[in-house]
XYZ file of C-alpha atoms in Angstrom:
221
model
C 25.779 49.652 -33.360
C 24.451 50.805 -36.783
C 23.494 54.484 -36.963
C 19.805 53.747 -37.654
C 19.544 51.430 -34.647
C 21.337 53.922 -32.407
C 19.012 56.752 -33.426
C 15.989 54.565 -32.832
C 17.211 53.713 -29.337
C 18.031 57.334 -28.580
C 14.541 58.372 -29.666
C 12.978 55.686 -27.495
C 15.068 56.759 -24.499
C 14.079 60.403 -24.973
C 10.428 59.420 -25.262
C 10.656 57.385 -22.049
C 12.316 60.333 -20.297
C 9.365 62.557 -21.224
C 6.834 59.999 -19.983
C 8.736 59.484 -16.714
C 8.962 63.250 -16.134
C 5.214 63.526 -16.722
C 4.613 60.763 -14.177
C 6.502 62.767 -11.550
C 4.534 65.915 -12.340
C 1.214 64.086 -12.098
C 2.171 62.599 -8.744
C 3.058 66.061 -7.452
C 0.352 68.213 -9.042
C -2.223 66.111 -10.873
C -2.697 65.838 -14.628
C -5.213 68.613 -15.185
C -2.963 71.378 -13.856
C 0.228 70.650 -15.811
C 1.038 72.120 -19.232
C 3.267 71.166 -22.134
C 5.681 73.881 -20.934
C 5.848 72.160 -17.538
C 6.486 68.792 -19.173
C 9.227 70.194 -21.430
C 10.973 71.797 -18.455
C 10.741 68.652 -16.327
C 12.029 66.550 -19.253
C 14.904 68.997 -19.899
C 13.958 69.382 -23.557
C 12.793 72.377 -25.558
C 9.098 72.730 -26.230
C 9.810 72.248 -29.922
C 11.551 68.948 -29.213
C 8.646 67.842 -27.027
C 6.242 68.336 -29.929
C 8.423 66.111 -32.110
C 7.515 63.238 -29.785
C 3.953 64.075 -28.731
C 1.314 66.228 -30.409
C -0.287 67.353 -27.160
C -0.874 66.489 -23.532
C -3.562 63.986 -24.479
C -1.056 61.913 -26.455
C 1.283 61.866 -23.454
C -1.662 60.635 -21.371
C -2.175 57.878 -23.944
C 1.494 56.926 -23.669
C 1.344 56.818 -19.871
C -1.864 54.815 -19.951
C -0.186 52.326 -22.291
C 2.755 51.942 -19.881
C 0.322 51.308 -17.036
C -1.683 48.857 -19.131
C 1.463 46.917 -19.967
C 2.337 46.595 -16.289
C -1.189 45.388 -15.578
C -1.021 42.952 -18.513
C 2.139 41.439 -17.052
C 0.252 40.774 -13.818
C -2.723 39.307 -15.681
C -0.412 36.988 -17.607
C 0.722 35.663 -14.234
C -2.896 34.958 -13.265
C -3.533 33.011 -16.459
C -0.394 30.948 -15.848
C -1.344 30.000 -12.275
C -3.554 27.070 -11.401
C -7.209 27.792 -10.728
C -10.570 27.675 -12.410
C -11.569 30.108 -15.107
C -14.033 31.738 -12.716
C -11.282 32.203 -10.123
C -9.095 33.861 -12.767
C -11.923 36.291 -13.599
C -12.360 37.069 -9.885
C -8.632 37.651 -9.479
C -8.570 39.936 -12.517
C -11.174 42.133 -10.828
C -9.157 42.328 -7.612
C -6.004 43.034 -9.603
C -7.609 45.992 -11.384
C -8.806 47.538 -8.114
C -5.424 47.009 -6.443
C -3.563 48.380 -9.454
C -5.702 51.541 -9.537
C -5.116 52.045 -5.814
C -1.344 51.442 -5.977
C -0.670 53.386 -9.202
C -2.653 56.565 -8.821
C -0.717 58.422 -11.551
C -1.670 55.824 -14.171
C -5.245 55.803 -12.968
C -5.426 59.598 -13.256
C -4.398 59.281 -16.907
C -7.116 56.687 -17.464
C -9.646 59.061 -15.917
C -8.362 61.944 -18.053
C -8.601 59.858 -21.225
C -12.140 58.743 -20.418
C -13.169 62.375 -19.975
C -11.455 64.014 -22.950
C -14.074 63.139 -25.553
C -14.561 61.583 -28.964
C -13.029 64.357 -31.060
C -9.804 64.358 -29.020
C -9.389 60.631 -29.613
C -10.057 61.056 -33.335
C -7.216 63.572 -33.489
C -4.768 60.954 -32.205
C -6.057 57.975 -34.179
C -3.157 57.941 -36.655
C -0.391 58.060 -34.021
C 1.791 55.151 -32.929
C 0.773 55.957 -29.361
C -2.884 55.315 -30.142
C -1.960 52.085 -31.912
C -0.074 50.872 -28.845
C -3.095 51.541 -26.649
C -5.313 49.592 -29.028
C -2.858 46.686 -28.809
C -3.161 46.778 -25.011
C -6.970 46.804 -25.196
C -6.892 43.798 -27.509
C -4.573 41.990 -25.104
C -6.961 42.647 -22.189
C -9.846 41.343 -24.292
C -7.911 38.185 -25.204
C -6.939 37.485 -21.589
C -10.556 37.781 -20.433
C -11.722 35.580 -23.303
C -9.080 32.985 -22.423
C -10.210 32.928 -18.782
C -13.816 32.450 -19.900
C -12.821 29.622 -22.230
C -10.929 27.945 -19.385
C -13.974 28.356 -17.136
C -16.327 26.831 -19.691
C -13.937 23.914 -20.150
C -13.494 23.254 -16.426
C -17.196 23.783 -15.644
C -16.815 26.835 -13.397
C -18.509 29.151 -15.956
C -21.863 28.492 -17.595
C -21.344 27.165 -21.129
C -24.255 29.277 -22.364
C -22.126 32.431 -22.365
C -20.443 33.548 -25.581
C -16.655 33.835 -25.055
C -16.333 36.426 -27.831
C -19.051 38.775 -26.512
C -18.630 38.509 -22.753
C -15.149 40.166 -22.625
C -16.579 43.181 -24.501
C -19.529 43.369 -22.109
C -17.217 43.241 -19.085
C -14.835 45.869 -20.500
C -17.679 48.215 -21.477
C -19.329 47.865 -18.055
C -16.090 48.721 -16.236
C -15.551 51.694 -18.557
C -19.095 52.859 -17.865
C -18.473 52.757 -14.102
C -15.321 54.829 -14.578
C -17.267 57.396 -16.594
C -19.971 57.557 -13.927
C -17.366 58.443 -11.283
C -15.818 61.078 -13.573
C -19.153 62.784 -14.267
C -20.321 62.448 -10.659
C -17.125 64.041 -9.326
C -17.532 66.889 -11.820
C -21.041 67.510 -10.513
C -22.602 66.610 -13.856
C -24.433 63.417 -12.997
C -26.116 61.731 -10.061
C -27.781 58.359 -10.443
C -31.508 58.940 -10.127
C -33.023 57.633 -6.914
C -29.726 56.559 -5.347
C -27.345 57.933 -2.775
C -24.282 57.969 -5.019
C -22.247 60.774 -3.468
C -20.150 58.443 -1.311
C -19.759 55.646 -3.854
C -16.179 54.950 -4.943
C -14.924 53.212 -8.058
C -13.355 50.550 -5.846
C -16.701 49.767 -4.191
C -18.457 49.692 -7.561
C -15.874 47.298 -8.983
C -15.899 45.063 -5.910
C -19.693 44.767 -6.008
C -19.695 44.234 -9.765
C -17.119 41.439 -9.408
C -19.408 39.673 -6.937
C -22.428 40.145 -9.213
C -20.454 38.875 -12.225
C -19.207 35.848 -10.304
C -22.739 34.832 -9.370
C -23.973 35.361 -12.917
C -21.190 33.310 -14.527
C -21.629 30.220 -12.345
C -23.428 27.355 -14.095
C -27.092 26.891 -13.253
C -27.604 23.813 -11.137
């Protein structure tokens, strides 16, 4: 193996080791409580070496989120490949997201952390490869939703009046908004006015939204 290729593979393996060690720490202690020192120790690297791979804990969260997104994308690809109407694919995507969040709590905690860390923190990571990979995953999610909508319009299960290019953005932004509501609510910073929101879970919000979306997308008869 050429030296350049070997070094690239070694770097990738070391990076994966750091991400996997962080996953274990999050499962044991949660993301908020761990430090870069903890991650370096769990990864069996020096703190200086750790900073060669990741600028800060937020970038490691981005990397973990990207790993989780890729796993979810693999499942979504399976939905697109199976038989069914476009509307059924959209419904199954909603169930998949809820199930994935429930089954992969460590990835979900990173998603929650990223949603809460703020605009300036994201700007500080904009020029990293890690941020670019996450953007690629977001684009893939968008394209899968758009494809399902196009299938639904073609097979008649989704109203042809919807715009396939806008609707995926609206769905993604709505789901992100529900995540942010749960984050702020759990931090005691926000309660929906006039509602009993204390016992509402993200899963229940997503389930109800999926039903509302399904009804809205059906063609008018």
